[in-house]
Amino acid sequence: MSDNVSTENTGVTGYANGPSLQEINGTVAIPKSKGFWKNLMAFSGPGALVAVGYMDPGNWVTSIGGGAQYGYLLMSVILISSLIAMLLQYMAAKLGIVTQMDLAQATRAHTTKRIGAILWVVTELAIMATDIAEVIGGAIALQLLFGVPLILGVSLTVFDVLLLLVLTKLGFRKIEAIVVCLITVILVVFAYEVIIAQPNMGEAVANLVPRTEIMHTGQLTMALGIVGATVMPHNLYLHSSISQSRKFDRTDPDEMRRAVKFTTWDSNIQLFGAFVINCLLLLLGAAMFFGKATDQLGTFGNLYAALQDNRLAGAVASPLLSTLFAVALLASGQNSTITGTLTGQVIMEGFINMKVPLWVRRLVTRLVSVVPVVVCTIIYGGNEAALDHLLVNSQVFLSIALPFSMIPLTVFTSSKKIMGEEYVNKKWVTILAWVCTAVLTILNLQIVWGSLSGLF
């Protein structure tokens, strides 16, 4: 595929951009072997970068808080959110592979300039809101682990860009490997802490089936928070781009089917891992803090302190648990920083076709997100509660932005003109996608309304 000419087999017209994330597009070689495991390993990686968005710092407070307030009741909410995520990410990856465009490029190609500009602004703000959570999580983790003042910790997150630049030079596989390692750190830390906490697994498994108690006001509010913090708009743009990183013959129908099949396997496996981690977070909250003073668990710092407080965490409380919690938070922040920066590049190139040096794109994305965090830190004198409030507000904005990515994705992947006869969504997939889109949009609007009501 050339930089300025669209391929005829995509079924899309008016496409004049270069490949999405051109420096990594089609750079990972795929073996000729037809063996399932070799193919799965070759296609594995993009799903891990996507799964990061489902276990970022923005998810932590809601999942742990849900367990602390309502025990194991909301396990089913995490399960349903994960299944919806699998559906949406499958459609996003398929869009990228089949059309050779990411969601931003496809949206730009199928809307007017005015609508495209509006969608670009909303999406850029969503990327900024996502990055704010990662900056805050990373800065707080540095403070908890090393006593680094918040303002300095926030400033240090700018240098994450340099790490990503180095990794990009080494190849996209290195980025995938780093992300998988960090996810493994998070998984191991919380698996260990949950084992120590000894949750009631029978009750937890039983609550994977939804119960009517979830519809009560307090439980429903927390459930909405978990759902709203789980499905993020930037993941749809990212997956539609990095799903194109594998190198194969796009004119060969068998090769295309193989790419869609194993990319879907990769996505679902990695999202299952994110589901497990979110369950561990809820299990930790339920096993250690259910029935305790949950008002003392509202910030990362409070959670860190609670894990070594016998009055809250019980006999298993220890400084080791707190330290491991902070290590996992730092790993989560670093992971989400990598994926957030990549998504910023996808958005900039896809919507407005802006070509700037790689380091400039990385640095601008990070600096734009750091500024509001620095301002908030200075104004409130490094008060963590203020940063946590900013984090919550950033998640609320993501709720507003979500329909702006879900609706185009559903429209495009349900179009035979865009996807072709073979890859267009099956009717049941289209119906399910629209139901999920409608439900998530309504739920997120309720979150926004509740947040606005709290201001008056």
PDB file of C-alpha atoms in Angstrom, residues 317-429:
ATOM      1  CA  ALA A 317      -1.924  -6.012  56.691  1.00  0.00           C
ATOM      2  CA  SER A 318       1.746  -5.289  56.078  1.00  0.00           C
ATOM      3  CA  PRO A 319       4.112  -2.738  54.498  1.00  0.00           C
ATOM      4  CA  LEU A 320       4.881  -5.366  51.818  1.00  0.00           C
ATOM      5  CA  LEU A 321       1.276  -5.336  50.591  1.00  0.00           C
ATOM      6  CA  SER A 322       1.341  -1.540  50.376  1.00  0.00           C
ATOM      7  CA  THR A 323       4.646  -1.527  48.505  1.00  0.00           C
ATOM      8  CA  LEU A 324       3.433  -4.121  46.015  1.00  0.00           C
ATOM      9  CA  PHE A 325       0.278  -2.062  45.470  1.00  0.00           C
ATOM     10  CA  ALA A 326       2.375   1.005  44.611  1.00  0.00           C
ATOM     11  CA  VAL A 327       4.623  -1.031  42.296  1.00  0.00           C
ATOM     12  CA  ALA A 328       1.562  -2.292  40.422  1.00  0.00           C
ATOM     13  CA  LEU A 329       0.208   1.276  40.203  1.00  0.00           C
ATOM     14  CA  LEU A 330       3.493   2.478  38.699  1.00  0.00           C
ATOM     15  CA  ALA A 331       3.460  -0.387  36.184  1.00  0.00           C
ATOM     16  CA  SER A 332      -0.133   0.429  35.254  1.00  0.00           C
ATOM     17  CA  GLY A 333       0.699   4.099  34.741  1.00  0.00           C
ATOM     18  CA  GLN A 334       3.702   3.284  32.544  1.00  0.00           C
ATOM     19  CA  ASN A 335       1.684   0.860  30.458  1.00  0.00           C
ATOM     20  CA  SER A 336      -1.139   3.291  29.887  1.00  0.00           C
ATOM     21  CA  THR A 337       1.334   6.051  29.045  1.00  0.00           C
ATOM     22  CA  ILE A 338       2.751   3.995  26.187  1.00  0.00           C
ATOM     23  CA  THR A 339      -0.646   3.178  24.705  1.00  0.00           C
ATOM     24  CA  GLY A 340      -2.042   6.682  25.278  1.00  0.00           C
ATOM     25  CA  THR A 341       0.856   8.285  23.422  1.00  0.00           C
ATOM     26  CA  LEU A 342       0.510   5.892  20.504  1.00  0.00           C
ATOM     27  CA  THR A 343      -3.200   6.666  20.315  1.00  0.00           C
ATOM     28  CA  GLY A 344      -2.461  10.376  20.264  1.00  0.00           C
ATOM     29  CA  GLN A 345      -0.421   9.830  17.139  1.00  0.00           C
ATOM     30  CA  VAL A 346      -3.199   7.776  15.536  1.00  0.00           C
ATOM     31  CA  ILE A 347      -5.711  10.554  16.189  1.00  0.00           C
ATOM     32  CA  MET A 348      -3.510  13.365  14.900  1.00  0.00           C
ATOM     33  CA  GLU A 349      -2.569  11.614  11.670  1.00  0.00           C
ATOM     34  CA  GLY A 350      -5.941   9.998  11.079  1.00  0.00           C
ATOM     35  CA  PHE A 351      -8.204  13.010  11.525  1.00  0.00           C
ATOM     36  CA  ILE A 352      -6.075  15.886  10.223  1.00  0.00           C
ATOM     37  CA  ASN A 353      -3.233  14.080   8.419  1.00  0.00           C
ATOM     38  CA  MET A 354      -0.692  16.187  10.270  1.00  0.00           C
ATOM     39  CA  LYS A 355       2.845  15.049   9.547  1.00  0.00           C
ATOM     40  CA  VAL A 356       5.333  16.143  12.193  1.00  0.00           C
ATOM     41  CA  PRO A 357       8.564  14.550  13.500  1.00  0.00           C
ATOM     42  CA  LEU A 358       7.990  11.510  15.683  1.00  0.00           C
ATOM     43  CA  TRP A 359       9.493  13.034  18.833  1.00  0.00           C
ATOM     44  CA  VAL A 360       7.327  16.149  18.442  1.00  0.00           C
ATOM     45  CA  ARG A 361       4.151  14.086  18.272  1.00  0.00           C
ATOM     46  CA  ARG A 362       5.133  12.152  21.378  1.00  0.00           C
ATOM     47  CA  LEU A 363       6.170  15.220  23.350  1.00  0.00           C
ATOM     48  CA  VAL A 364       3.121  17.322  22.486  1.00  0.00           C
ATOM     49  CA  THR A 365       0.747  14.530  23.497  1.00  0.00           C
ATOM     50  CA  ARG A 366       2.428  14.201  26.873  1.00  0.00           C
ATOM     51  CA  LEU A 367       2.866  17.919  27.601  1.00  0.00           C
ATOM     52  CA  VAL A 368      -0.769  18.731  26.838  1.00  0.00           C
ATOM     53  CA  SER A 369      -1.818  16.153  29.428  1.00  0.00           C
ATOM     54  CA  VAL A 370       0.755  17.178  32.027  1.00  0.00           C
ATOM     55  CA  VAL A 371      -0.218  20.878  32.077  1.00  0.00           C
ATOM     56  CA  PRO A 372      -3.624  20.536  33.850  1.00  0.00           C
ATOM     57  CA  VAL A 373      -2.116  18.082  36.347  1.00  0.00           C
ATOM     58  CA  VAL A 374       0.754  20.484  37.130  1.00  0.00           C
ATOM     59  CA  VAL A 375      -1.658  23.400  37.514  1.00  0.00           C
ATOM     60  CA  CYS A 376      -3.909  21.378  39.834  1.00  0.00           C
ATOM     61  CA  THR A 377      -0.901  20.224  41.873  1.00  0.00           C
ATOM     62  CA  ILE A 378       0.391  23.781  42.316  1.00  0.00           C
ATOM     63  CA  ILE A 379      -2.987  25.322  43.142  1.00  0.00           C
ATOM     64  CA  TYR A 380      -3.809  22.694  45.779  1.00  0.00           C
ATOM     65  CA  GLY A 381      -0.294  22.431  47.161  1.00  0.00           C
ATOM     66  CA  GLY A 382       0.311  18.814  46.173  1.00  0.00           C
ATOM     67  CA  ASN A 383      -2.919  17.579  47.781  1.00  0.00           C
ATOM     68  CA  GLU A 384      -3.553  14.059  46.462  1.00  0.00           C
ATOM     69  CA  ALA A 385      -7.306  14.365  46.990  1.00  0.00           C
ATOM     70  CA  ALA A 386      -7.374  17.219  44.463  1.00  0.00           C
ATOM     71  CA  LEU A 387      -5.547  15.094  41.903  1.00  0.00           C
ATOM     72  CA  ASP A 388      -7.925  12.209  42.500  1.00  0.00           C
ATOM     73  CA  HIS A 389     -10.840  14.587  41.927  1.00  0.00           C
ATOM     74  CA  LEU A 390      -9.233  15.656  38.642  1.00  0.00           C
ATOM     75  CA  LEU A 391      -8.838  11.983  37.717  1.00  0.00           C
ATOM     76  CA  VAL A 392     -12.534  11.321  38.362  1.00  0.00           C
ATOM     77  CA  ASN A 393     -13.505  14.321  36.235  1.00  0.00           C
ATOM     78  CA  SER A 394     -11.293  13.056  33.410  1.00  0.00           C
ATOM     79  CA  GLN A 395     -13.163   9.733  33.512  1.00  0.00           C
ATOM     80  CA  VAL A 396     -16.477  11.585  33.324  1.00  0.00           C
ATOM     81  CA  PHE A 397     -15.335  13.330  30.149  1.00  0.00           C
ATOM     82  CA  LEU A 398     -14.423   9.959  28.670  1.00  0.00           C
ATOM     83  CA  SER A 399     -18.025   8.959  29.269  1.00  0.00           C
ATOM     84  CA  ILE A 400     -19.121  11.900  27.129  1.00  0.00           C
ATOM     85  CA  ALA A 401     -16.648  11.037  24.368  1.00  0.00           C
ATOM     86  CA  LEU A 402     -17.447   7.322  24.180  1.00  0.00           C
ATOM     87  CA  PRO A 403     -20.448   7.499  21.771  1.00  0.00           C
ATOM     88  CA  PHE A 404     -18.334   9.565  19.335  1.00  0.00           C
ATOM     89  CA  SER A 405     -16.179   6.491  18.717  1.00  0.00           C
ATOM     90  CA  MET A 406     -18.649   3.635  19.270  1.00  0.00           C
ATOM     91  CA  ILE A 407     -21.270   4.888  16.820  1.00  0.00           C
ATOM     92  CA  PRO A 408     -18.899   5.342  13.824  1.00  0.00           C
ATOM     93  CA  LEU A 409     -17.285   1.968  14.558  1.00  0.00           C
ATOM     94  CA  THR A 410     -20.649   0.200  14.521  1.00  0.00           C
ATOM     95  CA  VAL A 411     -21.755   2.017  11.356  1.00  0.00           C
ATOM     96  CA  PHE A 412     -18.552   1.266   9.440  1.00  0.00           C
ATOM     97  CA  THR A 413     -18.251  -2.415  10.363  1.00  0.00           C
ATOM     98  CA  SER A 414     -21.950  -2.937   9.516  1.00  0.00           C
ATOM     99  CA  SER A 415     -21.499  -1.508   5.999  1.00  0.00           C
ATOM    100  CA  LYS A 416     -21.003  -3.919   3.092  1.00  0.00           C
ATOM    101  CA  LYS A 417     -19.605  -1.058   1.016  1.00  0.00           C
ATOM    102  CA  ILE A 418     -16.812  -0.510   3.517  1.00  0.00           C
ATOM    103  CA  MET A 419     -16.155  -4.030   4.810  1.00  0.00           C
ATOM    104  CA  GLY A 420     -17.171  -6.168   1.830  1.00  0.00           C
ATOM    105  CA  GLU A 421     -19.493  -9.175   1.827  1.00  0.00           C
ATOM    106  CA  GLU A 422     -17.216 -11.458   3.823  1.00  0.00           C
ATOM    107  CA  TYR A 423     -16.208  -9.151   6.672  1.00  0.00           C
ATOM    108  CA  VAL A 424     -19.305  -7.066   7.266  1.00  0.00           C
ATOM    109  CA  ASN A 425     -20.823  -7.709  10.686  1.00  0.00           C
ATOM    110  CA  LYS A 426     -23.252 -10.561  10.883  1.00  0.00           C
ATOM    111  CA  LYS A 427     -26.789  -9.356  11.578  1.00  0.00           C
ATOM    112  CA  TRP A 428     -26.725 -10.580  15.177  1.00  0.00           C
ATOM    113  CA  VAL A 429     -23.361  -8.854  15.735  1.00  0.00           C
TER     114      VAL A 429
END
